[in-house]
Amino acid sequence: MTTAKPQLSLYNTLTRTKAPFVPMDANNVRMYVCGPTVYDFAHIGNARPVIVFDLLFRLLRHVYGADHVTYVRNITDVDDKINARALRDFPDLPLNEAIRRVTEKTETQFLSDVKALGTLDPTHQPRATDNIAQMQALIAALIERNHAYVASGEVLFDTQSMPDYGQLSGRNLEDNLAGARVAVEAHKKNPGDFVLWKLSADNEPGWDSPWGRGRPGWHIECSAMSERYLGPIFDIHGGGLDLIFPHHENEIAQSRCAHGSQAMANVWMHNGFLQVEGQKMSKSLGNFVTINDLLQTGALGGQAWPGEVLRLAMLMTHYREPIDFSARRLEEAEAKLRDWQRAARETSPQAEIAPDADVLLAIADDLNFHRASVALDALARRANRGEAEAGEALAASLHFLGFTLSSALTSDDGWEPPAHIATAIAARLDALNARDFDKADAIRNELAEQGIALLDYKDDQGQRQTKWEVKR
RNA sequence: GGCCACGUGGCGGAGUGGUUACGCAGCGGAUUGCAAAUCCGUGUACUCCGGUUCAAUUCCGGACGUGGCCUCCA
């Protein structure tokens, strides 16, 4: 069954409007999203762009073909916060070794956290430290073109050399000056100039360069890695709202000035921020929640949550809107997911059922997940009324959106309970047939305390039967 | 101080210049020995004040509120 591919439209921060998406090359649609700095557990705010752009990745793969989309999400493994963490956690090790321990451990943790959220692996996940040469080449090009200069051992980007600097964030250099919070450093030509390369002390990580042994500034990493994997101009660049300025603004400045191009990416997308239980998330308020906390502990709502529940809780709100993350929200997401999963009908892999057209249309409309969820609700209702096709379309749609078909163990899926529970269920059925309801209810209550829910029904012959399910 | 978002019923949340979706919870009904699951039905909202308009929740302006950025925080 072939369905028409929906036309995508995406909101572009650069133009502040939603517009139809037209890739530069439909055979290779290219997207870059800023990834984590690996010095600590990723928090749930970090999870949002990961989930949002995974949804977009899935849509692009559906529309243009899985082999025609390249998605790059970097790993920032050189950063002063990492150095600080390395010194704190491994004071007895040589710095390089300590840094390696911190970044490897954090990266592994990040990848497993993110996997639990039902995300596909990006096509490439480059590390900053594997791209130092590319950064240096970019810096050299900027110096060559008079967009950067050396001062006091730093290489700085000359913001004044770019007339339309500030396009993305809609601010000009004067606005920034007015803030008076930008440190005025004597060696900078303009206060807004930012570091491309800085010298390292002996006890800091560094790489040899034409400008001395040093390390890259933060912004240059993404310019270098996106160019390496996607070319000087690509389709979509994503990240959190807070990255618009200065990070993305500076990426644009670097890439455009180094290449003499009119754009770095055609579409810039930014996800909104989230709060936790009505307050901004911060360590001092004690409501700092990591992805791992949610998956493994009872930090929010007193229980651990499946990754796909977190995924749904995140997607319930449009990606550009603010989210107030809460236990109640997770509960609602879990209930909703269970409803869909109960109604979905698994099909054989050969069936190739397409996701529901309304679901695709909604997602194609600037990732309107909530509208898609309305379509899923409608499918679930039809499936529960007995329309098999609706159940199959629901299953295909859930799969497309990155959800599994069952987050609980159920008798419908062929799950067999432990022997003593199976015995209890059989005993209860006997009691029911003997109309000993007190005994039957007692057994049911007992099982409920163990998290096993029973569902009675009558089969075609009018015989009492029982289904069961347990939370995974 | 500058720049940028957002403010819809108990909760979540879409959308629209003219009757405000949808979901959860609540309530009523069907079904059930009773439940559960499921189905059917159902009440309540567009922060405030101006302006434009025949008509604004929707457009414009202002106020208030919340959040973000202006230092490397998604």
Coordinates of C-alpha atoms (C1' of nucleotides) in Angstrom, one line a residue:
Chain A
M1 CA 0.0 0.0 0.0
T2 CA 1.5 3.3 -1.0
T3 CA 0.3 6.5 0.5
A4 CA 1.0 9.9 -0.7
K5 CA 4.0 11.4 1.1
P6 CA 2.9 14.4 3.1
Q7 CA 4.4 17.9 2.4
L8 CA 6.5 19.0 5.3
S9 CA 6.3 22.4 6.7
L10 CA 8.7 23.6 9.5
Y11 CA 9.0 26.7 11.6
N12 CA 12.2 28.5 10.9
T13 CA 13.7 30.6 13.6
L14 CA 15.6 32.5 11.0
T15 CA 12.5 33.8 9.4
R16 CA 10.1 33.4 12.3
T17 CA 7.6 31.8 10.1
K18 CA 6.4 28.3 9.2
A19 CA 7.1 27.4 5.6
P20 CA 7.1 24.4 3.3
F21 CA 10.3 22.4 3.6
V22 CA 12.2 21.9 0.4
P23 CA 15.5 19.9 0.8
M24 CA 18.6 21.0 -1.1
D25 CA 18.9 17.4 -2.3
A26 CA 16.0 15.0 -1.8
N27 CA 18.5 12.1 -2.1
N28 CA 20.4 13.4 0.9
V29 CA 18.5 15.4 3.4
R30 CA 20.9 16.7 6.0
M31 CA 20.3 17.6 9.6
Y32 CA 22.6 18.7 12.4
V33 CA 21.6 18.8 16.1
C34 CA 23.8 20.0 18.9
G35 CA 24.5 17.2 21.3
P36 CA 25.6 17.0 24.9
T37 CA 28.7 18.1 26.6
V38 CA 29.8 15.0 28.3
Y39 CA 30.7 15.9 31.9
D40 CA 27.7 14.7 33.8
F41 CA 24.4 12.8 33.6
A42 CA 22.0 14.3 31.0
H43 CA 19.0 15.9 32.6
I44 CA 15.5 15.8 31.2
G45 CA 15.9 19.1 29.6
N46 CA 18.6 17.5 27.5
A47 CA 16.2 14.8 26.5
R48 CA 13.8 17.2 24.8
P49 CA 15.8 18.0 21.7
V50 CA 16.9 14.4 21.5
I51 CA 13.3 13.2 21.3
V52 CA 12.0 16.1 19.2
F53 CA 14.6 15.7 16.5
D54 CA 14.3 12.0 16.6
L55 CA 10.7 12.4 15.6
L56 CA 11.8 14.7 12.8
F57 CA 14.4 12.2 11.7
R58 CA 11.8 9.5 11.6
L59 CA 9.5 11.7 9.5
L60 CA 12.3 12.6 7.1
R61 CA 13.2 9.0 6.7
H62 CA 9.6 8.1 6.0
V63 CA 9.2 10.9 3.4
Y64 CA 12.6 10.8 1.6
G65 CA 13.6 7.2 2.4
A66 CA 15.7 5.8 5.2
D67 CA 18.9 5.9 3.1
H68 CA 18.4 9.5 2.0
V69 CA 18.6 11.3 5.3
T70 CA 21.8 12.1 7.2
Y71 CA 21.5 13.1 10.8
V72 CA 24.5 14.3 12.8
R73 CA 24.5 14.8 16.5
N74 CA 27.8 15.7 18.0
I75 CA 29.5 14.8 21.3
T76 CA 31.3 17.7 22.9
D77 CA 34.2 16.1 24.8
V78 CA 36.5 19.1 25.1
D79 CA 35.3 21.7 27.5
D80 CA 36.4 23.5 30.6
K81 CA 33.6 21.9 32.6
I82 CA 34.9 18.5 31.7
N83 CA 38.4 19.5 32.9
A84 CA 37.0 20.7 36.2
R85 CA 35.0 17.5 36.6
A86 CA 38.1 15.4 35.8
L87 CA 40.2 17.2 38.4
R88 CA 37.5 16.7 41.0
D89 CA 36.7 13.1 40.3
F90 CA 40.1 11.7 39.5
P91 CA 42.6 14.0 41.3
D92 CA 45.3 11.2 41.3
L93 CA 45.3 10.5 37.6
P94 CA 47.2 12.3 34.9
L95 CA 44.8 14.9 33.4
N96 CA 44.4 13.3 30.0
E97 CA 43.6 10.0 31.6
A98 CA 41.1 11.6 34.0
I99 CA 39.4 13.4 31.2
R100 CA 39.1 10.2 29.2
R101 CA 37.5 8.5 32.1
V102 CA 34.9 11.3 32.5
T103 CA 34.0 11.6 28.9
E104 CA 33.8 7.9 28.1
K105 CA 31.7 7.2 31.2
T106 CA 29.4 10.1 30.5
E107 CA 29.1 9.3 26.8
T108 CA 28.2 5.7 27.5
Q109 CA 25.6 6.8 30.0
F110 CA 24.1 9.3 27.6
L111 CA 23.9 6.8 24.8
S112 CA 22.1 4.3 26.9
D113 CA 19.7 6.8 28.4
V114 CA 18.8 8.1 25.0
K115 CA 18.4 4.6 23.6
A116 CA 15.8 4.0 26.3
L117 CA 13.8 6.9 25.0
G118 CA 13.0 5.1 21.8
T119 CA 15.4 7.1 19.6
L120 CA 17.1 5.9 16.5
D121 CA 20.9 6.3 16.3
P122 CA 21.9 9.4 14.4
T123 CA 23.8 8.6 11.2
H124 CA 27.0 10.1 12.7
Q125 CA 27.9 11.0 16.3
P126 CA 31.3 12.7 15.9
R127 CA 33.4 13.7 18.9
A128 CA 35.0 17.1 19.1
T129 CA 38.4 15.7 19.9
D130 CA 38.3 13.7 16.6
N131 CA 37.8 16.9 14.6
I132 CA 40.5 19.2 15.9
A133 CA 42.3 19.4 12.6
Q134 CA 39.0 20.4 10.9
M135 CA 38.5 23.2 13.4
Q136 CA 42.0 24.4 12.9
A137 CA 41.5 24.5 9.1
L138 CA 38.3 26.5 9.6
I139 CA 40.1 29.0 12.0
A140 CA 42.9 29.4 9.4
A141 CA 40.4 30.2 6.7
L142 CA 38.8 32.8 9.0
I143 CA 42.1 34.4 9.6
E144 CA 42.9 34.3 6.0
R145 CA 39.7 36.0 5.1
N146 CA 40.2 38.7 7.7
H147 CA 37.3 37.5 9.9
A148 CA 39.6 36.5 12.8
Y149 CA 42.6 37.9 14.6
V150 CA 45.1 36.8 17.2
A151 CA 45.3 38.7 20.4
S152 CA 46.8 37.9 23.8
G153 CA 47.3 34.3 22.8
E154 CA 43.7 33.8 21.7
V155 CA 42.3 33.6 18.2
L156 CA 39.1 35.7 18.2
F157 CA 36.3 36.1 15.7
D158 CA 35.9 39.7 14.5
T159 CA 32.2 40.3 14.7
Q160 CA 32.5 43.7 13.1
S161 CA 33.7 42.0 9.9
M162 CA 30.3 40.5 9.3
P163 CA 27.7 43.1 8.5
D164 CA 24.7 41.0 9.1
Y165 CA 25.9 39.3 12.3
G166 CA 22.9 38.7 14.6
Q167 CA 20.4 37.7 12.0
L168 CA 19.2 34.5 13.8
S169 CA 18.7 36.0 17.2
G170 CA 17.4 39.3 16.0
R171 CA 19.9 41.3 18.0
N172 CA 22.6 43.6 17.0
L173 CA 25.9 44.3 18.6
E174 CA 24.6 47.5 20.2
D175 CA 21.8 45.5 22.0
N176 CA 24.4 43.2 23.5
L177 CA 26.5 46.2 24.6
A178 CA 23.4 47.6 26.4
G179 CA 23.3 44.5 28.5
A180 CA 26.5 45.5 30.1
R181 CA 27.0 41.9 31.2
V182 CA 29.4 41.1 28.4
A183 CA 32.8 41.3 30.0
V184 CA 34.8 43.9 28.2
E185 CA 38.2 42.4 27.7
A186 CA 40.9 44.7 26.6
H187 CA 42.3 42.4 24.0
K188 CA 39.1 42.2 22.1
K189 CA 38.4 44.6 19.2
N190 CA 34.7 44.4 20.0
P191 CA 33.1 43.1 23.2
G192 CA 31.0 40.6 21.2
D193 CA 34.1 39.0 19.7
F194 CA 34.3 35.3 20.7
V195 CA 37.0 32.8 21.1
L196 CA 37.9 30.4 18.3
W197 CA 41.1 29.1 19.9
K198 CA 42.7 29.6 23.3
L199 CA 46.0 28.6 24.7
S200 CA 46.2 25.9 27.2
A201 CA 48.3 25.9 30.4
D202 CA 50.4 22.8 31.0
N203 CA 47.8 21.3 33.2
E204 CA 45.0 21.7 30.6
P205 CA 44.3 19.6 27.5
G206 CA 45.7 21.0 24.4
W207 CA 46.7 20.4 20.8
D208 CA 49.5 21.9 18.8
S209 CA 48.5 24.6 16.3
P210 CA 49.9 27.5 14.4
W211 CA 48.7 29.6 17.3
G212 CA 50.4 27.6 19.9
R213 CA 49.3 24.6 22.0
G214 CA 45.7 25.2 22.9
R215 CA 42.1 24.1 22.6
P216 CA 39.1 25.2 20.5
G217 CA 36.4 27.5 21.6
W218 CA 32.9 26.0 22.0
H219 CA 31.2 27.3 18.9
I220 CA 33.9 26.3 16.3
E221 CA 33.2 22.6 17.0
C222 CA 29.8 22.5 15.5
S223 CA 30.9 24.5 12.4
A224 CA 33.7 22.0 11.8
M225 CA 31.7 18.8 12.4
S226 CA 28.7 19.9 10.5
E227 CA 30.9 20.8 7.5
R228 CA 32.7 17.5 7.6
Y229 CA 29.6 15.4 7.5
L230 CA 27.1 17.6 5.8
G231 CA 29.0 20.2 3.8
P232 CA 29.2 23.9 4.1
I233 CA 25.4 24.4 3.6
F234 CA 22.8 21.9 4.7
D235 CA 19.1 21.7 5.4
I236 CA 18.2 21.7 9.0
H237 CA 20.1 22.8 12.2
G238 CA 18.4 22.1 15.5
G239 CA 18.9 22.6 19.2
G240 CA 17.5 24.2 22.3
L241 CA 16.1 27.7 22.5
D242 CA 19.0 28.8 24.7
L243 CA 21.5 28.0 21.9
I244 CA 20.1 30.6 19.5
F245 CA 22.5 33.2 21.1
P246 CA 25.3 33.0 21.2
H247 CA 26.0 29.5 20.0
H248 CA 24.1 29.2 16.8
E249 CA 24.6 32.9 16.0
N250 CA 28.3 32.3 16.2
E251 CA 28.2 29.0 14.3
I252 CA 26.6 30.9 11.4
A253 CA 29.2 33.6 11.6
Q254 CA 32.0 31.1 11.5
S255 CA 30.7 28.9 8.8
R256 CA 29.5 31.6 6.5
C257 CA 32.6 33.7 6.8
A258 CA 34.9 30.8 6.4
H259 CA 33.2 29.6 3.3
G260 CA 32.0 32.9 1.9
S261 CA 28.5 31.5 1.8
Q262 CA 25.0 33.1 2.3
A263 CA 23.8 30.5 4.7
M264 CA 25.0 27.7 7.0
A265 CA 21.7 25.9 7.3
N266 CA 18.4 26.7 5.5
V267 CA 16.1 25.9 8.4
W268 CA 16.9 26.6 12.1
M269 CA 14.7 24.8 14.6
H270 CA 14.6 25.3 18.3
N271 CA 12.8 23.4 21.0
G272 CA 11.3 25.2 24.0
F273 CA 12.4 24.9 27.6
L274 CA 11.0 22.9 30.4
Q275 CA 10.3 23.4 34.1
V276 CA 9.8 20.7 36.7
E277 CA 6.7 20.8 38.9
G278 CA 6.2 24.5 38.1
Q279 CA 9.7 25.6 38.9
K280 CA 12.8 26.1 36.8
M281 CA 15.1 23.1 37.1
S282 CA 18.2 23.8 39.2
K283 CA 20.5 21.9 41.5
S284 CA 19.9 24.5 44.2
L285 CA 16.2 24.0 44.2
G286 CA 16.7 20.3 44.5
N287 CA 14.4 19.5 41.5
F288 CA 17.2 18.7 39.1
V289 CA 16.1 15.5 37.4
T290 CA 18.3 13.4 35.1
I291 CA 17.0 11.1 32.4
N292 CA 18.5 8.3 34.4
D293 CA 16.7 9.3 37.6
L294 CA 13.5 9.0 35.7
L295 CA 14.4 5.6 34.2
Q296 CA 15.9 4.1 37.3
T297 CA 14.7 5.8 40.4
G298 CA 11.6 7.3 42.0
A299 CA 12.8 10.9 41.7
L300 CA 9.6 12.1 40.1
G301 CA 6.3 10.5 41.1
G302 CA 7.9 7.9 43.4
Q303 CA 8.5 5.3 40.7
A304 CA 10.7 4.6 37.8
W305 CA 9.2 5.2 34.4
P306 CA 9.7 3.4 31.1
G307 CA 11.6 5.4 28.6
E308 CA 8.7 5.5 26.1
V309 CA 6.5 7.0 28.8
L310 CA 9.0 9.8 29.2
R311 CA 9.1 10.1 25.4
L312 CA 5.3 10.5 25.2
A313 CA 5.2 12.9 28.2
M314 CA 7.7 15.1 26.3
L315 CA 5.9 14.9 23.0
M316 CA 2.5 15.6 24.4
T317 CA 3.3 19.3 24.2
H318 CA 4.3 21.0 20.9
Y319 CA 8.1 21.2 20.7
R320 CA 8.3 25.0 20.6
E321 CA 6.0 25.4 23.7
P322 CA 7.2 25.4 27.2
I323 CA 6.6 22.2 29.2
D324 CA 6.0 21.8 32.9
F325 CA 7.3 18.4 33.6
S326 CA 5.5 16.7 36.4
A327 CA 4.6 13.3 37.9
R328 CA 1.0 13.9 36.8
R329 CA 2.2 14.4 33.3
L330 CA 4.0 11.1 33.4
E331 CA 1.0 9.4 34.8
E332 CA -1.2 10.7 32.0
A333 CA 1.4 9.7 29.4
E334 CA 1.5 6.2 30.8
A335 CA -2.3 5.8 30.8
K336 CA -2.5 7.2 27.2
L337 CA 0.2 4.9 26.0
R338 CA -1.5 1.9 27.6
D339 CA -4.7 2.8 25.9
W340 CA -3.1 2.9 22.5
Q341 CA -1.1 -0.3 23.1
R342 CA -4.2 -2.2 24.3
A343 CA -6.1 -1.2 21.2
A344 CA -3.3 -1.8 18.7
R345 CA -3.3 -5.0 16.6
E346 CA 0.1 -6.5 15.7
T347 CA 0.5 -7.5 12.1
S348 CA 3.0 -9.7 10.5
P349 CA 6.2 -7.9 9.5
Q350 CA 5.4 -8.6 5.8
A351 CA 2.2 -6.7 6.0
E352 CA 4.0 -3.4 5.6
I353 CA 1.0 -1.4 7.0
A354 CA 1.6 2.3 6.6
P355 CA 1.2 4.7 9.4
D356 CA -2.1 6.5 9.5
A357 CA -2.4 9.3 7.0
D358 CA -3.7 11.8 9.6
V359 CA -0.9 11.0 11.9
L360 CA 1.6 11.7 9.1
L361 CA -0.1 14.9 8.1
A362 CA 0.0 16.1 11.7
I363 CA 3.7 15.3 12.2
A364 CA 4.5 16.8 8.8
D365 CA 2.9 20.1 10.0
D366 CA 5.8 21.3 12.1
L367 CA 5.8 18.2 14.3
N368 CA 2.2 18.7 15.6
F369 CA 2.4 15.6 17.7
H370 CA -0.7 16.4 19.7
R371 CA -2.8 16.5 16.6
A372 CA -1.3 13.1 15.7
S373 CA -2.3 11.8 19.2
V374 CA -5.9 12.9 18.5
A375 CA -5.8 10.7 15.4
L376 CA -4.4 7.8 17.4
D377 CA -7.2 8.2 19.9
A378 CA -9.7 7.9 17.0
L379 CA -7.9 4.8 15.7
A380 CA -8.0 3.2 19.1
R381 CA -11.7 3.8 19.5
R382 CA -12.4 2.3 16.1
A383 CA -10.1 -0.7 16.9
N384 CA -11.9 -1.2 20.2
R385 CA -15.2 -1.3 18.3
G386 CA -13.8 -4.1 16.3
E387 CA -12.3 -2.6 13.2
A388 CA -9.2 -4.7 12.6
E389 CA -7.7 -2.3 10.1
A390 CA -7.8 0.6 12.5
G391 CA -5.9 -1.5 15.1
E392 CA -3.3 -2.4 12.5
A393 CA -2.9 1.3 11.4
L394 CA -2.6 2.2 15.0
A395 CA 0.2 -0.3 15.5
A396 CA 2.0 0.9 12.4
S397 CA 1.6 4.5 13.6
L398 CA 2.9 3.7 17.1
H399 CA 5.9 2.0 15.5
F400 CA 6.5 5.0 13.3
L401 CA 6.4 7.4 16.2
G402 CA 9.0 5.3 18.2
F403 CA 6.7 3.5 20.6
T404 CA 6.5 -0.2 21.3
L405 CA 3.3 -2.2 21.1
S406 CA 3.3 -3.3 24.7
S407 CA 4.6 -1.8 27.8
A408 CA 2.9 -4.3 30.0
L409 CA 3.1 -8.1 30.0
T410 CA -0.3 -9.5 29.0
S411 CA -1.9 -12.8 28.4
D412 CA -2.9 -11.5 25.0
D413 CA 0.8 -11.3 24.1
G414 CA 1.3 -14.9 25.3
W415 CA 2.9 -14.0 28.6
E416 CA 2.7 -16.8 31.2
P417 CA 2.7 -15.9 34.8
P418 CA 4.7 -17.7 37.4
A419 CA 3.2 -21.1 38.5
H420 CA 1.8 -19.9 41.8
I421 CA 0.0 -17.1 40.1
A422 CA -1.4 -19.3 37.3
T423 CA -2.6 -21.6 40.1
A424 CA -4.4 -18.8 41.8
I425 CA -6.0 -17.7 38.6
A426 CA -7.3 -21.2 37.9
A427 CA -8.5 -21.5 41.5
R428 CA -10.4 -18.2 41.1
L429 CA -12.0 -19.4 37.9
D430 CA -13.2 -22.5 39.7
A431 CA -14.6 -20.3 42.5
L432 CA -16.4 -18.2 39.9
N433 CA -18.0 -21.2 38.3
A434 CA -19.1 -22.4 41.7
R435 CA -20.4 -18.8 42.3
D436 CA -18.2 -18.4 45.3
F437 CA -17.7 -14.7 44.7
D438 CA -16.2 -13.9 48.1
K439 CA -13.4 -16.4 47.5
A440 CA -12.9 -15.2 43.9
D441 CA -12.7 -11.6 44.9
A442 CA -10.2 -12.4 47.7
I443 CA -7.9 -14.0 45.2
R444 CA -8.3 -11.1 42.8
N445 CA -7.4 -8.6 45.5
E446 CA -4.4 -10.7 46.5
L447 CA -3.1 -10.7 42.9
A448 CA -3.8 -7.0 42.5
E449 CA -1.5 -6.3 45.4
Q450 CA 1.2 -8.1 43.4
G451 CA 0.5 -5.8 40.4
I452 CA -1.5 -8.4 38.5
A453 CA -4.7 -7.1 37.0
L454 CA -7.4 -9.5 35.9
L455 CA -10.0 -9.0 33.2
D456 CA -13.0 -11.4 33.1
Y457 CA -14.9 -12.1 29.9
K458 CA -16.9 -14.9 28.4
D459 CA -15.7 -16.9 25.4
D460 CA -17.7 -17.9 22.3
Q461 CA -19.3 -20.8 24.2
G462 CA -20.3 -18.5 27.1
Q463 CA -17.7 -19.9 29.3
R464 CA -16.0 -17.7 31.8
Q465 CA -12.4 -16.8 31.0
T466 CA -9.8 -14.5 32.5
K467 CA -7.1 -12.4 30.9
W468 CA -4.2 -10.9 32.9
E469 CA -1.6 -8.2 32.6
V470 CA 1.1 -6.9 34.7
K471 CA 3.1 -3.7 34.5
R472 CA 6.5 -4.2 33.1
Chain B
rG1 C1' 18.3 48.0 30.6
rG2 C1' 18.0 45.3 25.5
rC3 C1' 16.1 41.1 22.7
rC4 C1' 12.6 36.8 22.4
rA5 C1' 8.7 33.5 23.6
rC6 C1' 4.4 32.2 26.2
rG7 C1' -0.6 33.1 29.1
rU8 C1' -7.2 28.5 26.6
rG9 C1' -12.0 24.5 31.4
rG10 C1' -9.8 20.7 37.7
rC11 C1' -5.4 18.9 34.5
rG12 C1' -3.1 18.1 29.6
rG13 C1' -3.7 20.5 25.0
rA14 C1' -4.9 21.9 19.5
rG15 C1' -7.1 25.4 16.7
rU16 C1' -9.9 29.4 14.6
rG17 C1' -12.2 36.6 12.5
rG18 C1' -18.6 34.3 13.3
rU19 C1' -21.1 27.0 16.7
rU20 C1' -14.3 26.8 20.6
rA21 C1' -11.6 20.6 19.1
rC22 C1' -9.7 16.3 21.5
rG23 C1' -7.8 13.5 25.7
rC24 C1' -7.5 12.7 31.2
rA25 C1' -10.1 13.2 35.6
rG26 C1' -15.6 13.9 37.2
rC27 C1' -20.7 12.7 36.4
rG28 C1' -24.7 9.5 34.0
rG29 C1' -25.8 5.1 31.1
rA30 C1' -24.6 0.1 28.7
rU31 C1' -21.9 -4.3 29.9
rU32 C1' -20.4 -7.2 34.5
rG33 C1' -22.2 -11.5 40.2
rC34 C1' -19.1 -7.0 41.6
rA35 C1' -15.0 -5.1 39.3
rA36 C1' -11.5 -4.2 35.4
rA37 C1' -11.3 -3.3 30.2
rU38 C1' -14.5 -1.3 26.5
rC39 C1' -18.5 1.4 24.3
rC40 C1' -22.4 5.6 24.5
rG41 C1' -23.7 10.4 26.6
rU42 C1' -22.4 14.9 29.5
rG43 C1' -21.0 20.2 32.6
rU44 C1' -17.2 23.8 32.9
rA45 C1' -12.3 27.9 29.7
rC46 C1' -9.9 31.4 25.6
rU47 C1' -5.3 36.7 31.9
rC48 C1' -6.9 42.0 32.0
rC49 C1' -7.8 46.8 29.5
rG50 C1' -8.2 49.5 25.1
rG51 C1' -8.4 49.6 19.5
rU52 C1' -9.8 47.8 14.4
rU53 C1' -14.3 45.1 12.7
rC54 C1' -21.1 43.9 11.5
rA55 C1' -18.4 40.3 14.6
rA56 C1' -12.1 38.8 18.3
rU57 C1' -10.2 33.8 22.1
rU58 C1' -8.1 34.6 17.2
rC59 C1' -5.6 40.9 14.3
rC60 C1' -3.2 45.6 16.6
rG61 C1' -1.6 48.4 21.1
rG62 C1' -0.9 48.4 26.3
rA63 C1' -0.9 46.3 31.3
rC64 C1' -0.1 42.2 34.4
rG65 C1' 2.0 37.3 34.9
rU66 C1' 5.5 33.2 33.6
rG67 C1' 9.8 31.6 31.2
rG68 C1' 14.3 32.2 28.1
rC69 C1' 18.7 34.8 26.1
rC70 C1' 22.2 39.0 26.6
rU71 C1' 29.3 34.5 29.9
rC72 C1' 30.9 28.6 27.7
rC73 C1' 23.0 26.1 30.4
rA74 C1' 18.6 21.9 25.9

